[in-house]
CSV table of C-alpha atoms in Angstrom, one decimal:
chain,number,residue,atom,x,y,z
T,3,MET,CA,37.1,64.6,58.7
T,4,HIS,CA,36.2,60.9,59.1
T,5,LYS,CA,35.0,59.1,56.0
T,6,PHE,CA,33.2,56.4,57.9
T,7,ASP,CA,31.5,56.3,61.4
T,8,LEU,CA,32.1,52.7,62.3
T,9,ALA,CA,34.4,49.9,61.1
T,10,TYR,CA,34.5,46.2,62.1
T,11,THR,CA,37.8,44.3,61.9
T,12,ILE,CA,37.3,40.6,61.9
T,13,ASP,CA,40.5,38.7,62.5
T,14,ASP,CA,41.9,36.3,65.0
T,15,ASP,CA,45.4,37.8,65.0
T,16,GLU,CA,45.6,40.4,67.8
T,17,ILE,CA,48.6,42.2,66.3
T,18,THR,CA,46.8,42.6,63.0
T,19,THR,CA,43.6,43.9,64.7
T,20,TYR,CA,45.6,46.3,66.8
T,21,LEU,CA,47.6,47.7,63.9
T,22,THR,CA,44.6,47.8,61.6
T,23,GLY,CA,42.5,49.7,64.1
T,24,LYS,CA,45.4,52.1,64.9
T,25,MET,CA,46.0,52.8,61.2
T,26,ILE,CA,42.3,53.4,60.5
T,27,ARG,CA,42.0,55.8,63.4
T,28,ASN,CA,45.3,57.6,62.7
T,29,THR,CA,44.4,58.3,59.1
T,30,ASN,CA,40.9,59.6,60.1
T,31,THR,CA,39.3,56.9,58.0
T,32,CYS,CA,36.9,56.0,60.7
T,33,LEU,CA,35.6,57.5,63.9
T,34,SER,CA,35.5,54.2,65.8
T,35,THR,CA,36.3,50.6,65.3
T,36,GLU,CA,35.1,47.3,66.8
T,37,THR,CA,37.2,44.1,66.7
T,38,TYR,CA,36.0,40.5,66.5
T,39,THR,CA,38.2,37.5,66.7
T,40,ASP,CA,36.0,35.2,64.6
T,41,GLY,CA,33.2,35.5,62.2
T,42,GLN,CA,30.5,34.2,64.6
T,43,GLN,CA,31.1,37.0,67.0
T,44,ALA,CA,30.7,39.5,64.2
T,45,ILE,CA,27.6,37.9,62.8
T,46,ASP,CA,26.0,37.7,66.2
T,47,ARG,CA,26.8,41.4,66.7
T,48,LEU,CA,25.4,42.3,63.3
T,49,LYS,CA,22.2,40.4,63.9
T,50,SER,CA,21.7,42.1,67.3
T,51,VAL,CA,22.3,45.5,65.8
T,52,ILE,CA,19.8,44.9,63.0
T,53,ALA,CA,17.2,43.5,65.4
T,54,ASN,CA,17.6,46.6,67.7
T,55,ASN,CA,17.9,49.2,64.9
T,56,GLY,CA,21.4,50.0,66.1
T,57,LYS,CA,24.4,51.5,64.4
T,58,LEU,CA,25.6,49.3,61.6
T,59,PRO,CA,29.2,49.5,60.4
T,60,ASP,CA,30.0,51.4,57.3
T,61,LEU,CA,33.1,49.2,56.7
T,62,ILE,CA,34.1,45.6,57.4
T,63,LEU,CA,37.6,44.3,57.1
T,64,LEU,CA,37.5,40.5,57.1
T,65,ASP,CA,40.3,37.9,57.4
T,66,LEU,CA,39.7,34.6,55.6
T,67,SER,CA,41.6,32.3,57.8
T,68,MET,CA,40.3,32.1,61.4
T,69,GLU,CA,39.5,29.6,64.1
T,70,GLY,CA,35.8,29.0,64.6
T,71,MET,CA,33.8,30.7,61.8
T,72,ASP,CA,36.2,31.6,59.1
T,73,GLY,CA,35.9,34.3,56.5
T,74,TYR,CA,34.0,32.3,53.9
T,75,GLN,CA,31.5,31.1,56.5
T,76,PHE,CA,31.1,34.7,57.6
T,77,LEU,CA,30.5,35.8,54.0
T,78,ASN,CA,27.8,33.1,53.6
T,79,GLU,CA,26.0,34.3,56.7
T,80,PHE,CA,26.5,37.9,55.9
T,81,HIS,CA,25.0,37.3,52.4
T,82,GLU,CA,21.8,36.2,54.1
T,83,LEU,CA,21.5,39.3,56.4
T,84,ASP,CA,19.1,42.1,55.5
T,85,ALA,CA,21.1,45.0,56.9
T,86,GLY,CA,19.0,47.6,55.3
T,87,LYS,CA,22.1,49.5,54.1
T,88,GLU,CA,25.1,49.0,52.0
T,89,ILE,CA,28.2,48.0,54.0
T,90,CYS,CA,31.6,48.2,52.3
T,91,LEU,CA,33.2,44.8,53.0
T,92,PHE,CA,36.9,44.1,52.1
T,93,VAL,CA,38.8,41.0,52.6
T,94,LEU,CA,42.1,41.8,54.4
T,95,SER,CA,44.2,38.7,54.1
T,96,SER,CA,47.8,37.5,54.1
T,97,SER,CA,46.8,34.8,51.6
T,98,ILE,CA,48.7,34.9,48.3
T,99,ASP,CA,46.5,32.1,46.8
T,100,LEU,CA,44.8,33.3,43.6
T,101,GLU,CA,41.9,30.9,44.5
T,102,ASP,CA,41.2,32.8,47.7
T,103,TYR,CA,41.1,36.1,45.8
T,104,LYS,CA,38.7,34.6,43.2
T,105,LYS,CA,36.5,32.9,45.7
T,106,SER,CA,36.2,35.9,48.0
T,107,CYS,CA,35.6,38.4,45.2
T,108,ALA,CA,32.8,36.2,43.8
T,109,TYR,CA,30.6,37.4,46.7
T,110,GLN,CA,28.7,40.5,45.6
T,111,GLU,CA,29.2,42.0,49.1
T,112,VAL,CA,33.0,42.0,48.7
T,113,LYS,CA,34.2,45.3,47.3
T,114,GLY,CA,37.9,44.3,47.2
T,115,PHE,CA,40.7,42.1,48.4
T,116,ILE,CA,43.5,43.8,50.3
T,117,SER,CA,46.8,42.1,51.1
T,118,LYS,CA,48.1,42.5,54.7
T,119,PRO,CA,49.5,44.6,56.0
T,120,LEU,CA,47.3,47.7,55.6
T,121,ASN,CA,49.0,50.9,54.6
T,122,GLN,CA,47.9,54.4,53.6
T,123,GLU,CA,47.9,53.6,49.9
T,124,LYS,CA,45.6,50.6,50.5
T,125,ILE,CA,43.4,52.6,52.7
T,126,ASP,CA,43.1,55.3,50.0
T,127,LYS,CA,42.2,52.7,47.4
T,128,MET,CA,39.7,51.1,49.8
T,129,ILE,CA,37.9,54.4,50.4
T,130,GLN,CA,37.8,55.1,46.6
T,131,ALA,CA,36.3,51.6,46.0
T,132,CYS,CA,33.7,52.2,48.7
T,133,TYR,CA,32.6,55.5,47.2
T,134,LEU,CA,32.4,54.0,43.8
T,135,ALA,CA,30.3,51.1,45.1
T,136,LEU,CA,28.0,53.3,47.1
T,137,THR,CA,27.3,55.7,44.2
């Protein structure tokens, strides 16, 4: 049984997006995934979905360091959106900088910070954090 219908992965590293999507699908975490290589693509998609009453993601995995619109710029834009539903957003980053952790977790929309690479234990913790956040 899938825990989420739709997840967005926002990361400019193709290997990471491929492996993350594969892991999410293989663990039955999510029915489908969409991948965006920078924050602007994802924000544009979210705005379009909201404007057209489309299917919003249940889960967003966001990298911080990307060309174009980075993760922090995405978070600023995302904060201003009125999605009409709670979306579980996790930072998925290779950063080991404590400041990145503190800065990203200061956004109320961020439910957690996950260090790359994603694995089953991290997925289980992510799902648990989502359910706690949504209840």
